Short mmCIF file of C-alpha atoms in Angstrom, two decimals:
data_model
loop_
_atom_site.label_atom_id
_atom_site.label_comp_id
_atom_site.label_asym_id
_atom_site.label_seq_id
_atom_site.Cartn_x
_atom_site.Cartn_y
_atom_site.Cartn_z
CA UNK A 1 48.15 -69.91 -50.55
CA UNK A 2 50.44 -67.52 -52.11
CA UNK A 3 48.96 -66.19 -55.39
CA UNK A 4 51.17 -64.24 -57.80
CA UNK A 5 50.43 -61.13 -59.76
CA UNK A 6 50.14 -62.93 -63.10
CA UNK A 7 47.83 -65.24 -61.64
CA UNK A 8 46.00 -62.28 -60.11
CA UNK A 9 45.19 -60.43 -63.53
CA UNK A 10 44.45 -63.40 -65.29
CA UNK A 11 41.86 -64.38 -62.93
CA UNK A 12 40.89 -61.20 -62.47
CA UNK A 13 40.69 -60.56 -66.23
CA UNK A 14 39.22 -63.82 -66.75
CA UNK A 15 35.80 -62.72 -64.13
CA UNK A 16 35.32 -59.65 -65.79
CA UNK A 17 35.31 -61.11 -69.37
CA UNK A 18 33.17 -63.92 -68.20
CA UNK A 19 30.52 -61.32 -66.39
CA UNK A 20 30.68 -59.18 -69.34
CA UNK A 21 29.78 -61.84 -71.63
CA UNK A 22 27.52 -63.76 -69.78
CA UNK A 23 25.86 -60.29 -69.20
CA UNK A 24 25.50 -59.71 -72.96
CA UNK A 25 24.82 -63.63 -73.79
CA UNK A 26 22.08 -62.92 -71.27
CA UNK A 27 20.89 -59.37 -73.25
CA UNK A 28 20.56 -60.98 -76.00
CA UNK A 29 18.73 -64.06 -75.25
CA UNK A 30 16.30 -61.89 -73.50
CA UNK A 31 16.19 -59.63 -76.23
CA UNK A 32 15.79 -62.31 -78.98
CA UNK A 33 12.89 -64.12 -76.69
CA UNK A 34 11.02 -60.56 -76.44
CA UNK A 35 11.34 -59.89 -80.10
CA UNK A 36 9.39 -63.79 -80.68
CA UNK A 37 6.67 -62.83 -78.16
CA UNK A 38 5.99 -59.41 -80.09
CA UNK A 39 5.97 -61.32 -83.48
CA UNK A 40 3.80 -64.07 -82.29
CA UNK A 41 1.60 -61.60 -80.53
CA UNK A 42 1.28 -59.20 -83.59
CA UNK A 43 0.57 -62.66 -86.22
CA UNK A 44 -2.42 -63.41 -83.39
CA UNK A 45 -3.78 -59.50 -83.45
CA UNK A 46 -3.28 -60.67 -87.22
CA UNK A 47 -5.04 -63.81 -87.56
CA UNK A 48 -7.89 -62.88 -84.84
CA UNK A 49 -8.38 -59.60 -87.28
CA UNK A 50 -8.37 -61.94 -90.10
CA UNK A 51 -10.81 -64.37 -88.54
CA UNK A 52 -12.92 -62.11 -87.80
CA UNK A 53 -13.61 -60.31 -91.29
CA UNK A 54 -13.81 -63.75 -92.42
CA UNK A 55 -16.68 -65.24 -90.26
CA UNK A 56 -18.88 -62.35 -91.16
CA UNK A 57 -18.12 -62.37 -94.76
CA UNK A 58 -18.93 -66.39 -94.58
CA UNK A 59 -22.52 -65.62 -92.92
CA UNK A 60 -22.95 -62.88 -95.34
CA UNK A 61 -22.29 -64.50 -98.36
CA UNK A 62 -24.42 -67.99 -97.30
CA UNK A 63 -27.13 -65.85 -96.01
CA UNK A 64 -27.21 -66.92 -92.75
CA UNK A 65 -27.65 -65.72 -89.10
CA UNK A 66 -24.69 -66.09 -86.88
CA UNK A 67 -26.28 -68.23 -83.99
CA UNK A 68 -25.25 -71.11 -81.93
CA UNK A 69 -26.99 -73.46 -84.07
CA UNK A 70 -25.60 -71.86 -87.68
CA UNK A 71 -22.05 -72.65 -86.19
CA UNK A 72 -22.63 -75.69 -84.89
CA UNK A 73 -24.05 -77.26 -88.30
CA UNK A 74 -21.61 -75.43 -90.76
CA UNK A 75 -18.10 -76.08 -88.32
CA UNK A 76 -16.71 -78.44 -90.54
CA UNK A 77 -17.00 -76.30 -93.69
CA UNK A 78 -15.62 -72.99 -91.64
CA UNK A 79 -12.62 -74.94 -90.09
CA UNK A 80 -12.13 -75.98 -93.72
CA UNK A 81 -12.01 -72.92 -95.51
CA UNK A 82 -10.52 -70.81 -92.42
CA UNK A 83 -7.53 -73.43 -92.11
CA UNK A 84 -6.96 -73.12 -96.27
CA UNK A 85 -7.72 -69.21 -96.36
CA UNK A 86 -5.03 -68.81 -93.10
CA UNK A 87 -2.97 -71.64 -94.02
CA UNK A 88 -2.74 -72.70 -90.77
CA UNK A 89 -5.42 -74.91 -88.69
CA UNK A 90 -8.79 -73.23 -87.46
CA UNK A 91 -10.94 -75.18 -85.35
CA UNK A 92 -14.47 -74.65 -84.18
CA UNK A 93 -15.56 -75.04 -80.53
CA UNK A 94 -19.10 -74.71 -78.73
CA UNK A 95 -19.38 -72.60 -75.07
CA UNK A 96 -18.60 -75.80 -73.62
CA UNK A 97 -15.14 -76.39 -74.95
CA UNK A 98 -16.20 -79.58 -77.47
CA UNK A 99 -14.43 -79.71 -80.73
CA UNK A 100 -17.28 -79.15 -83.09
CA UNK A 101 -14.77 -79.56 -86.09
CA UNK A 102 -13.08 -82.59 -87.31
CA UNK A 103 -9.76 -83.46 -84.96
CA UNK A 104 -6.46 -81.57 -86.99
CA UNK A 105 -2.98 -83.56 -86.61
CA UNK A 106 -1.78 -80.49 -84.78
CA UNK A 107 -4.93 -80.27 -82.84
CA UNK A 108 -4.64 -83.27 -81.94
CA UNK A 109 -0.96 -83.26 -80.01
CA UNK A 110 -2.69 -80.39 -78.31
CA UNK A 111 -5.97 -81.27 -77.51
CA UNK A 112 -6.94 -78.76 -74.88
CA UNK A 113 -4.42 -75.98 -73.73
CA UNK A 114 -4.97 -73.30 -71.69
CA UNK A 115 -6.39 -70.58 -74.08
CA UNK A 116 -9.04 -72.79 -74.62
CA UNK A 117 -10.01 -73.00 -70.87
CA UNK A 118 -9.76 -68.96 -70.94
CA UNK A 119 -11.89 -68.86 -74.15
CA UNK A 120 -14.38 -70.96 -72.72
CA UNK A 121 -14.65 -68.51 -69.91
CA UNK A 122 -14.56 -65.01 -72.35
CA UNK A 123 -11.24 -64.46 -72.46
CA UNK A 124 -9.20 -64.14 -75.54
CA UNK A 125 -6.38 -65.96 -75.03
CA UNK A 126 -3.28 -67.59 -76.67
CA UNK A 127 -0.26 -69.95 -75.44
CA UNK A 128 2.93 -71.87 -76.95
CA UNK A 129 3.04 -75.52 -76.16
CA UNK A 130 6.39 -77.53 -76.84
CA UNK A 131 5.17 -80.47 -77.90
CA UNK A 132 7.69 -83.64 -79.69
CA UNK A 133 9.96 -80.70 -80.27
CA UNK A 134 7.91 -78.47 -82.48
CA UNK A 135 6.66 -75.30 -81.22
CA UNK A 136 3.17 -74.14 -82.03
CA UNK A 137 0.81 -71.06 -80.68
CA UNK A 138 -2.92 -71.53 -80.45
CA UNK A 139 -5.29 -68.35 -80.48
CA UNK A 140 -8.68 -69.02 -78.68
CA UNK A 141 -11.33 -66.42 -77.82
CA UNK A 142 -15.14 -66.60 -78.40
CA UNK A 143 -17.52 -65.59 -81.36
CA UNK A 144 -19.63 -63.03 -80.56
CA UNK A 145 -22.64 -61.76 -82.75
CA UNK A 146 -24.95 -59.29 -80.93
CA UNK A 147 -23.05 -59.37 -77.63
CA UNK A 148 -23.62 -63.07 -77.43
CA UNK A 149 -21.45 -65.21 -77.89
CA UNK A 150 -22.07 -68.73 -80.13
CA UNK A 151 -19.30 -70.41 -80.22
CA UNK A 152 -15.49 -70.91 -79.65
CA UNK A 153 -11.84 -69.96 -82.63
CA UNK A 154 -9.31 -72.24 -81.94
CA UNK A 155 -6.50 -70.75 -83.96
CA UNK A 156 -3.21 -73.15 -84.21
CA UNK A 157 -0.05 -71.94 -85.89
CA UNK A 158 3.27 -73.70 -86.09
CA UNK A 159 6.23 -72.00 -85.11
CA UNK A 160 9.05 -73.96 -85.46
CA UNK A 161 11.45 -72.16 -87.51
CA UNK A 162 10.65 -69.29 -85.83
CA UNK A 163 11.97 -70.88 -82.45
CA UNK A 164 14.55 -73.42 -83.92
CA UNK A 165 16.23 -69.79 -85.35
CA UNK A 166 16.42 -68.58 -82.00
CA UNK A 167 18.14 -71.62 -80.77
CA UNK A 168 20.48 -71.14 -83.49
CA UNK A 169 21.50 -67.85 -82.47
CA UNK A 170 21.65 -68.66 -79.20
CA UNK A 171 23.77 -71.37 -80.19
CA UNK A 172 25.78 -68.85 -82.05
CA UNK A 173 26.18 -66.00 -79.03
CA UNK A 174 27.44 -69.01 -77.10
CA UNK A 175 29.85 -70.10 -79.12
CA UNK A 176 30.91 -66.46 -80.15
CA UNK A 177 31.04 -65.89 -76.37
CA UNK A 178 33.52 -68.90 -75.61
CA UNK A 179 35.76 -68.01 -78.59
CA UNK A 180 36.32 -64.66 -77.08
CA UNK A 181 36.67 -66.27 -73.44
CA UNK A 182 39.34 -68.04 -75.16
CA UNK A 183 40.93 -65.10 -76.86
CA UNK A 184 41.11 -62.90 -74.28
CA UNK A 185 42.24 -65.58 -71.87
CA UNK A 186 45.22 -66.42 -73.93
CA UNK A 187 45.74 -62.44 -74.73
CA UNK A 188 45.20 -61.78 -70.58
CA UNK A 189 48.04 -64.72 -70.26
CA UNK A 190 49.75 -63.13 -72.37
CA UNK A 191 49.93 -59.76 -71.36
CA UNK A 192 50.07 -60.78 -67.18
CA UNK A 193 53.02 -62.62 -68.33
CA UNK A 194 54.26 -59.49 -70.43
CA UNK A 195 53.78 -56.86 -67.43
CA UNK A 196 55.08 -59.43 -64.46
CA UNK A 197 58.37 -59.87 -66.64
CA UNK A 198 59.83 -57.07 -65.39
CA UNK A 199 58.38 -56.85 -62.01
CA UNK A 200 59.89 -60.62 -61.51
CA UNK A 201 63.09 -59.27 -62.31
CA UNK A 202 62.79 -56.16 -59.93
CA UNK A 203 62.06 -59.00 -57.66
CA UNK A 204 64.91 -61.06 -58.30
CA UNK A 205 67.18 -58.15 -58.13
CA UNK A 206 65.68 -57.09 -54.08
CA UNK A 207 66.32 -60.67 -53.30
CA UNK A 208 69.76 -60.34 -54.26
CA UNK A 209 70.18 -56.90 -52.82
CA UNK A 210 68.86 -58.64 -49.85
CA UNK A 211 71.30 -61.15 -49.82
CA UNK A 212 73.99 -57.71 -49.93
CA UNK A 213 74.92 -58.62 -54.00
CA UNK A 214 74.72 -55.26 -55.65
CA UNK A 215 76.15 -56.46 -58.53
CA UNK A 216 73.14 -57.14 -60.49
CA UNK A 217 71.86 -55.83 -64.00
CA UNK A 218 68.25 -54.56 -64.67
CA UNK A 219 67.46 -54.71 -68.06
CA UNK A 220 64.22 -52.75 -68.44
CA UNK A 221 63.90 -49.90 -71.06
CA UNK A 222 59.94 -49.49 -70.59
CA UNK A 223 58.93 -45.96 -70.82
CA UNK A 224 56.32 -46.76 -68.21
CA UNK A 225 55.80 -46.68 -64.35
CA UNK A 226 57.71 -49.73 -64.23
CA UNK A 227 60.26 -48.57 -66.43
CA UNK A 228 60.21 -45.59 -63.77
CA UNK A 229 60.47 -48.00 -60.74
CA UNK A 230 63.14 -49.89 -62.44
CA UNK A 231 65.31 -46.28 -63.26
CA UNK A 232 64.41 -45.73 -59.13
CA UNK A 233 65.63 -49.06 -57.83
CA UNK A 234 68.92 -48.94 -59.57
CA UNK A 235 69.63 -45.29 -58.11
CA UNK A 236 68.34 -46.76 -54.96
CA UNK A 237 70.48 -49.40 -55.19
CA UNK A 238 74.21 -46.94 -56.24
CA UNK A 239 72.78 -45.11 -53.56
CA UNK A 240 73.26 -47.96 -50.96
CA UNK A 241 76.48 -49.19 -52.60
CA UNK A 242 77.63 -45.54 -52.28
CA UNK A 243 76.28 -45.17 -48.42
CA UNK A 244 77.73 -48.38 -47.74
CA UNK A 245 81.16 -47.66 -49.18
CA UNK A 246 80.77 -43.73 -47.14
CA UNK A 247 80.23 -45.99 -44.30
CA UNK A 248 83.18 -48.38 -44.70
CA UNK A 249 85.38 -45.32 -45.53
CA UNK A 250 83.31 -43.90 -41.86
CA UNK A 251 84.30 -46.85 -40.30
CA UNK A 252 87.82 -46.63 -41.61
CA UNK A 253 88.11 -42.96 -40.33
CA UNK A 254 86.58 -43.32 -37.05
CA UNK A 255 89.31 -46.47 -36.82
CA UNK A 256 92.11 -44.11 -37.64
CA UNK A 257 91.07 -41.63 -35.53
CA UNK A 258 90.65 -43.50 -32.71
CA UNK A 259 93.81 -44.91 -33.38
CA UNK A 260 95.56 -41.06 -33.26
CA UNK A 261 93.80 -40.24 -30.32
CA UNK A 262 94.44 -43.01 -28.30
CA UNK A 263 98.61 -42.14 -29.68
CA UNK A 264 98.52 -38.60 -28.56
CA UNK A 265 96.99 -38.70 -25.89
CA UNK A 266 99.33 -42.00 -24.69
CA UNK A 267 102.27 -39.76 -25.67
CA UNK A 268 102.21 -37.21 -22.79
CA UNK A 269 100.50 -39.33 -20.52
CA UNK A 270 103.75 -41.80 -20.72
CA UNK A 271 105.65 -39.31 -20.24
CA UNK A 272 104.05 -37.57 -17.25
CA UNK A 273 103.98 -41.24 -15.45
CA UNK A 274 107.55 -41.89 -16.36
CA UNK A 275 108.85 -38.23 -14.88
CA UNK A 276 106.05 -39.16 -12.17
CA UNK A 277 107.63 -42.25 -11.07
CA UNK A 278 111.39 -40.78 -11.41
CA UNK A 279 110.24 -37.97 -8.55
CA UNK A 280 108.86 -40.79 -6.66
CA UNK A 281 112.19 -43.01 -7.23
CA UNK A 282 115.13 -40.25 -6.45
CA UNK A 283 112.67 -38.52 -4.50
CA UNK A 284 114.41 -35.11 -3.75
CA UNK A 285 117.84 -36.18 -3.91
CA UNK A 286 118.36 -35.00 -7.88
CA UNK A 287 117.34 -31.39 -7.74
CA UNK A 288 118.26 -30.95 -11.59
CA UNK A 289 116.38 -34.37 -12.33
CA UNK A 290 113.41 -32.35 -10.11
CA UNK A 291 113.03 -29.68 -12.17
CA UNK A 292 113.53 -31.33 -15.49
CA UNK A 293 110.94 -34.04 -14.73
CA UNK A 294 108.52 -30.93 -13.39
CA UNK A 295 109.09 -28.69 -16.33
CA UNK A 296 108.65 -31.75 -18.66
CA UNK A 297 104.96 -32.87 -16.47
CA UNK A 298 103.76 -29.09 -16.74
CA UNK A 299 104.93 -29.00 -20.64
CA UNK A 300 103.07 -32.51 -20.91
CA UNK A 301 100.13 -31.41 -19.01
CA UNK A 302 99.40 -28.28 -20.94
CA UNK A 303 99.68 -30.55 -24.43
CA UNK A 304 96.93 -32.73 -22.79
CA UNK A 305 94.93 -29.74 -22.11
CA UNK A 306 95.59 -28.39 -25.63
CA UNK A 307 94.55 -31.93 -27.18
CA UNK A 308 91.79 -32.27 -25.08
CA UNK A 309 90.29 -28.88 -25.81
CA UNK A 310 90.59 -29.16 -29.44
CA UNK A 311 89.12 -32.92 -29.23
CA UNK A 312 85.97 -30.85 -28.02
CA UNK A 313 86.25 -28.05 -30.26
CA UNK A 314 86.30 -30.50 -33.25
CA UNK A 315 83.19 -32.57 -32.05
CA UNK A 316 81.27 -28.96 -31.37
CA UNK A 317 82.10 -28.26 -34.85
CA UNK A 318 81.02 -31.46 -36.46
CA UNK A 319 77.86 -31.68 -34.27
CA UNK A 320 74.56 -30.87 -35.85
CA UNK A 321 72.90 -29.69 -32.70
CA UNK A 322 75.13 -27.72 -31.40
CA UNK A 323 74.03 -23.86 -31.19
CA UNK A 324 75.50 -20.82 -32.64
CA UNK A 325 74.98 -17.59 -31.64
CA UNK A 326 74.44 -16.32 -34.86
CA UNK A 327 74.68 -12.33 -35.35
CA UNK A 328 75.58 -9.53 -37.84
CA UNK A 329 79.29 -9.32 -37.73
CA UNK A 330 81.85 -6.48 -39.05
CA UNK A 331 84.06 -9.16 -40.46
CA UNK A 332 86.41 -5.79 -41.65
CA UNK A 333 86.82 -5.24 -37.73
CA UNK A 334 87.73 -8.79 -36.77
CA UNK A 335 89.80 -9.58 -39.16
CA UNK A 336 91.87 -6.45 -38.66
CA UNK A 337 91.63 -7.51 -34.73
CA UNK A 338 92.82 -10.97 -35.28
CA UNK A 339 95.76 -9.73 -37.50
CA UNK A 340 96.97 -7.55 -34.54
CA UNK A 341 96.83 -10.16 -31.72
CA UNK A 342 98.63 -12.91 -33.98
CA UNK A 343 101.64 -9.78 -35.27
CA UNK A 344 102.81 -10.85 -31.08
CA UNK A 345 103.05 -14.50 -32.32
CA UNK A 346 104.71 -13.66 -36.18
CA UNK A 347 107.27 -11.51 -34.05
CA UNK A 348 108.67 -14.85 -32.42
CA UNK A 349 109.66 -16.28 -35.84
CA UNK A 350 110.15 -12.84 -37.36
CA UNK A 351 107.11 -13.12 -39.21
CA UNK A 352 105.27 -10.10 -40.16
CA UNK A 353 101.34 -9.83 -40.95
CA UNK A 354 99.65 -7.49 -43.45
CA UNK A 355 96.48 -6.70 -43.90
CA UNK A 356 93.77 -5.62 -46.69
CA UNK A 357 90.71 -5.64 -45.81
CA UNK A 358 87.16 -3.68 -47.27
CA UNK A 359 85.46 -1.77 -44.93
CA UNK A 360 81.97 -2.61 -43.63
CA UNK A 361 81.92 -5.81 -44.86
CA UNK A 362 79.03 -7.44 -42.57
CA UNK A 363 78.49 -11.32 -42.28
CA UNK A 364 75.40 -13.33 -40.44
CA UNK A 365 78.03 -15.39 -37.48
CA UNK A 366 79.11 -16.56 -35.09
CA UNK A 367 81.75 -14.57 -34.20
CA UNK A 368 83.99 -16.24 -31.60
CA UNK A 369 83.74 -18.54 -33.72
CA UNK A 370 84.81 -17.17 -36.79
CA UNK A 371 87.68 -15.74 -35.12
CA UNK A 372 89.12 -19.13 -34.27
CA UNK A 373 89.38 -19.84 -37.93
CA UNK A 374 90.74 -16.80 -38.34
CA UNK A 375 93.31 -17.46 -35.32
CA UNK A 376 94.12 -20.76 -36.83
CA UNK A 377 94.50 -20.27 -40.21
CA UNK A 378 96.93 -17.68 -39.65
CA UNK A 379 99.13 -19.66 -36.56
CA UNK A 380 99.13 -22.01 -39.42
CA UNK A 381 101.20 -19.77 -41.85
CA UNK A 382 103.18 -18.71 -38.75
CA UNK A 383 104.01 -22.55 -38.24
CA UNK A 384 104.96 -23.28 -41.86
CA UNK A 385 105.84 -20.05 -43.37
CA UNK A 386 109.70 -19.17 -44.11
CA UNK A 387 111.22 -16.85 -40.87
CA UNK A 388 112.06 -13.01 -42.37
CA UNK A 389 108.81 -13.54 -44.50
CA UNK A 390 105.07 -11.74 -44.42
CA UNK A 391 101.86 -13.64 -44.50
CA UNK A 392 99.10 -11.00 -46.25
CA UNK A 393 95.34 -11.46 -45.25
CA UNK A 394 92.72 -9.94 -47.55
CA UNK A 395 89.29 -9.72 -47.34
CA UNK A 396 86.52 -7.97 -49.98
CA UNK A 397 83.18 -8.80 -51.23
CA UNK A 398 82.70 -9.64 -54.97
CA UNK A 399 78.97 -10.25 -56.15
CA UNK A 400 76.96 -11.49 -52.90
CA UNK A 401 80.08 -13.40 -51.69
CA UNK A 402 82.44 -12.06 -48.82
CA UNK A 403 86.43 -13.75 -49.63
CA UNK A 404 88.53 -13.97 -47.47
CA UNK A 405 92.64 -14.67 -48.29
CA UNK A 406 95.36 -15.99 -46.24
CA UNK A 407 98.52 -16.39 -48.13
CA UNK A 408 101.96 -16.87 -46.63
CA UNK A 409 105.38 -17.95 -47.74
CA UNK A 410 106.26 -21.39 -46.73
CA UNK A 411 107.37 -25.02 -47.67
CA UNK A 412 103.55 -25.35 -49.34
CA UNK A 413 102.12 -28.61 -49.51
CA UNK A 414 102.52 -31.37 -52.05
CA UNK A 415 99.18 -31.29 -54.24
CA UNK A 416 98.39 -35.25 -53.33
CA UNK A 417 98.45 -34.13 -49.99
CA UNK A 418 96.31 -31.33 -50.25
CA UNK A 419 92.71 -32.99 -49.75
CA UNK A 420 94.00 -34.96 -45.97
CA UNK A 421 94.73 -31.90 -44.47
CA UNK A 422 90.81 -31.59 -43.47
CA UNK A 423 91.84 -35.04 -42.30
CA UNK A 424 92.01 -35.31 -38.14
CA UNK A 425 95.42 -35.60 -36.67
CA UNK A 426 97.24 -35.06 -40.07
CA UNK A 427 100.22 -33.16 -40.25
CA UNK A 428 102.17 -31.73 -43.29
CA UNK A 429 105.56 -31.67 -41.61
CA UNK A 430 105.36 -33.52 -38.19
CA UNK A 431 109.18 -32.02 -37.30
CA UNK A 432 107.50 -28.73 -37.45
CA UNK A 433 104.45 -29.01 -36.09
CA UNK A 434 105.72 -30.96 -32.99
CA UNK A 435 108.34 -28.17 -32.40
CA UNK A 436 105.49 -25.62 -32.82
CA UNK A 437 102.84 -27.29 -30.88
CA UNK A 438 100.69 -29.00 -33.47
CA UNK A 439 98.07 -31.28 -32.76
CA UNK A 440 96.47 -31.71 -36.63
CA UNK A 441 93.29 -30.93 -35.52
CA UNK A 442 93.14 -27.34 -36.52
CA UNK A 443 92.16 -28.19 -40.11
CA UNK A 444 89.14 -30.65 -39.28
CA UNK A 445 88.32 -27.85 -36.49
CA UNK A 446 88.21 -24.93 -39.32
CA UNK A 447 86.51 -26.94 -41.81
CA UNK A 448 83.52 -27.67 -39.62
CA UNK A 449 82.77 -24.22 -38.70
CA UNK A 450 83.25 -22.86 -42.03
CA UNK A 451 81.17 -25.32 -43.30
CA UNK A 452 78.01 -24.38 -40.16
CA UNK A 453 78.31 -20.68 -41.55
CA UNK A 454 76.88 -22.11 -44.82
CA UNK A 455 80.82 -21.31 -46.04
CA UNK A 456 83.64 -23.17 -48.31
CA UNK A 457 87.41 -23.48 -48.00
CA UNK A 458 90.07 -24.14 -50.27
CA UNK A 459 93.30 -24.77 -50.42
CA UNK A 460 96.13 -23.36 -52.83
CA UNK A 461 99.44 -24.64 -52.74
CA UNK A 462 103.37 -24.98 -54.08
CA UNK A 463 106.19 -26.64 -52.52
CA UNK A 464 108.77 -24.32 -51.62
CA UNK A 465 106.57 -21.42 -52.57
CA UNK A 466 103.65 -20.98 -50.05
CA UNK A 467 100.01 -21.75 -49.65
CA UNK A 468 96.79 -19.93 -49.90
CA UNK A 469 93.54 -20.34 -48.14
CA UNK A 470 90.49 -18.96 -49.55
CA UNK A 471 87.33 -18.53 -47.39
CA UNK A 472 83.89 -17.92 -49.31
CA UNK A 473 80.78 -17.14 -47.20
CA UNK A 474 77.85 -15.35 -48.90
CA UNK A 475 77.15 -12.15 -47.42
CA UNK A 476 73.98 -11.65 -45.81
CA UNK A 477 72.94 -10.20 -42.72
CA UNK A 478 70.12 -10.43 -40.36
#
């Protein structure tokens, strides 16, 4: 059986209440029976005292010696006087245990008890008897005169009162004790129900999270751990809703890209198989059709290559485990390198490329690596920059930072566009990239190794003015 946590802390609460009552209920009555036995005991030390200075004053005064037969013949009158002078019944006894004195009402709903048997035998002695709901003690013990003893106290006191007061209190602790069973029952009831609310509705809301409805308001304001949980689950929850809309968006992506890889690489491959099969057809018959369909497989071919090597290039990039050889690099040096290689390049389009670049600037790289971002970024401004214009690359350190600048003079980009460029297989002007050999892969290539150097890049742009790229690594070294 499933038991809930309101039910759980109000049983719970419920056993501990009833434990710590019962436990004082129990104190008490213990406590209040103790405090009767040491007031009945001291009133017998009392009376026995009492007694005592009594029976000697009685000899004393009549002139008599305290024998067996002197008690015997005046028992009546000392159970008389005793009883008024105590104000409580005294009755006389021989050794033997027979009532010497006239029978007492109380004595009588005794009759013998068992500090009489233990008087008769020396002992002094006294025990409560519950008799037609009245409670009375009786003191017993043997007169002694000269280390002999002559005859037997029976002492007989009614305590009652005493006792029915106890009850009462009793009576009182137990009803005390339920009231506050009650109270904190209802309070406990209370309170579960009070401290579940908002767990129930943390519940409520996993079901439906569950279930895949994130639409769900938590109303809880306590400024308490469950106020904390409840802050928790609802970032847990935007954090789902987010990771599941990065994953839809994921999804989306790795459709899309799919989708342009499966295009480009279909592209040349059709038309490899359709020059392919023309050789086959005409066979060698069409020597100009020959070389046009071979020129055209070889051109094809070497874009497959190209496509297929940046394919791996971008999933090296965007792989986690994939190692760098990470080392101190002179970025000064291979910048100023990469510049002179790509001037052969520029020259084509009449393109030149300037440089300004700090000395002894030193990065922690990779740094073939770094150089095909380098290479890229600036075949990029060579692609899309004006002809008869200069693309400048600058490079300095400001603060703990290393920049690096790539500006050219181009068509730019449209600002809306700006942010798919990182995209795979996106192109800003597909005329000129396809004349110029672009397979939009660059960008998502860059990005990821910029981004495994612990790096940034950003993009600044104008239409019909140019664009700027601006690398920021922090400069450390090993």
């Amino acid at each position: 059986m499933k038991y809930s946590i309101q039910q759980k802390i109000i049983v719970y609460f419920s056993i501990i209440i009833f434990i710590g009552l019962s436990s004082i209920a129990f104190i008490s009555y213990n406590i209040t029976n103790q405090n009767t036995k040491n007031i009945v005991k001291n009133d017998m030390i009392v009376a026995k005292r009492n007694i005592d200075i009594y029976l000697k004053q009685y000899f004393l005064f009549n002139n008599l010696e305290a024998t067996k037969t002197s008690i015997s013949s005046e028992a009546e009158d000392i159970s008389n006087q005793l009883s008024t002078q105590m104000g409580n019944t005294v009755d006389i006894y021989d050794l033997n245990g027979k009532k010497l004195s006239h029978s007492s009402e109380i004595a009588a709903t005794i009759k013998k008890s068992d500090d009489l048997e233990k008087a008769i035998n020396g002992e002094i002695s006294y025990s409560t008897n519950f008799v037609d709901g009245k409670v009375t003690v009786s003191l017993s013990y043997p007169i002694e005169e000269s280390n002999a003893k002559i005859g037997i106290i029976k002492y007989n006191k009614d305590y009652s009162s005493l006792y029915g007061f106890n009850e009462k209190f009793k009576n009182i602790i137990n009803l005390f004790a339920t009231l506050i069973f009650v109270v904190i029952f209802i309070a406990s009831f209370i309170f579960a129900r009070q401290i579940t609310k908002p767990i129930k509705k943390l519940t409520q809301a996993s079901d439906e999270v569950s279930k895949g409805n994130f639409n769900i308001d938590i109303d809880i304001t306590s400024k308490d751990e469950i106020g904390y949980l409840s802050s928790r689950f609802k970032m847990m929850i935007e954090k789902i809703k987010n990771d599941r809309d990065t994953i839809d968006e994921v999804q989306k992506q790795n459709k899309l890209f799919f989708d342009n890889v499966t295009h480009e690489l279909k592209t040349p491959i059709t038309t490899i198989m359709g020059y392919a099969q023309g050789i086959e057809d005409f066979g060698l018959k069409d020597d100009e059709f020959n070389r046009k369909g071979l020129k055209c497989i070889i051109s094809e071919s070497n874009r497959l290559n190209n496509l297929v090597i940046e394919l791996l290039e971008l999933s090296k990039a965007s792989t986690k485990n994939f190692n760098y050889d990470f080392k101190n690099v002179n970025i000064s040096e291979l910048i100023k390198e990469t510049c002179d290689e790509m001037k052969i390049k520029g020259r084509k389009y009449n393109i030149g490329i300037e440089y300004f670049v700090k000395d002894e600037l030193f990065l922690k790289a990779d740094r073939n690596r770094l150089k095909e971002v380098l290479i890229n970024l600036i075949d990029n401004s060579i692609k899309y920059g004006n002809v008869n214009s200069t693309i400048n690359v600058k490079a300095y350190k400001e603060e703990k930072y290393i920049f690096i600048i790539i500006k050219d003079i181009g068509e730019g980009i449209s600002e809306e566009f700006i942010d798919k460029i990182f995209d795979p297989f996106y192109r800003i002007s597909k005329n000129v990239s396809s004349e110029r050999g672009s397979s939009g892969l660059g960008m998502s290539i860059v990005k990821g190794i910029v981004e495994k150097h612990n790096g940034n890049i950003e993009i600044k742009s104008k239409l019909k003015e140019g664009t700027e790229v601006i690398l920021r690594f922090e400069g450390d070294v090993l």
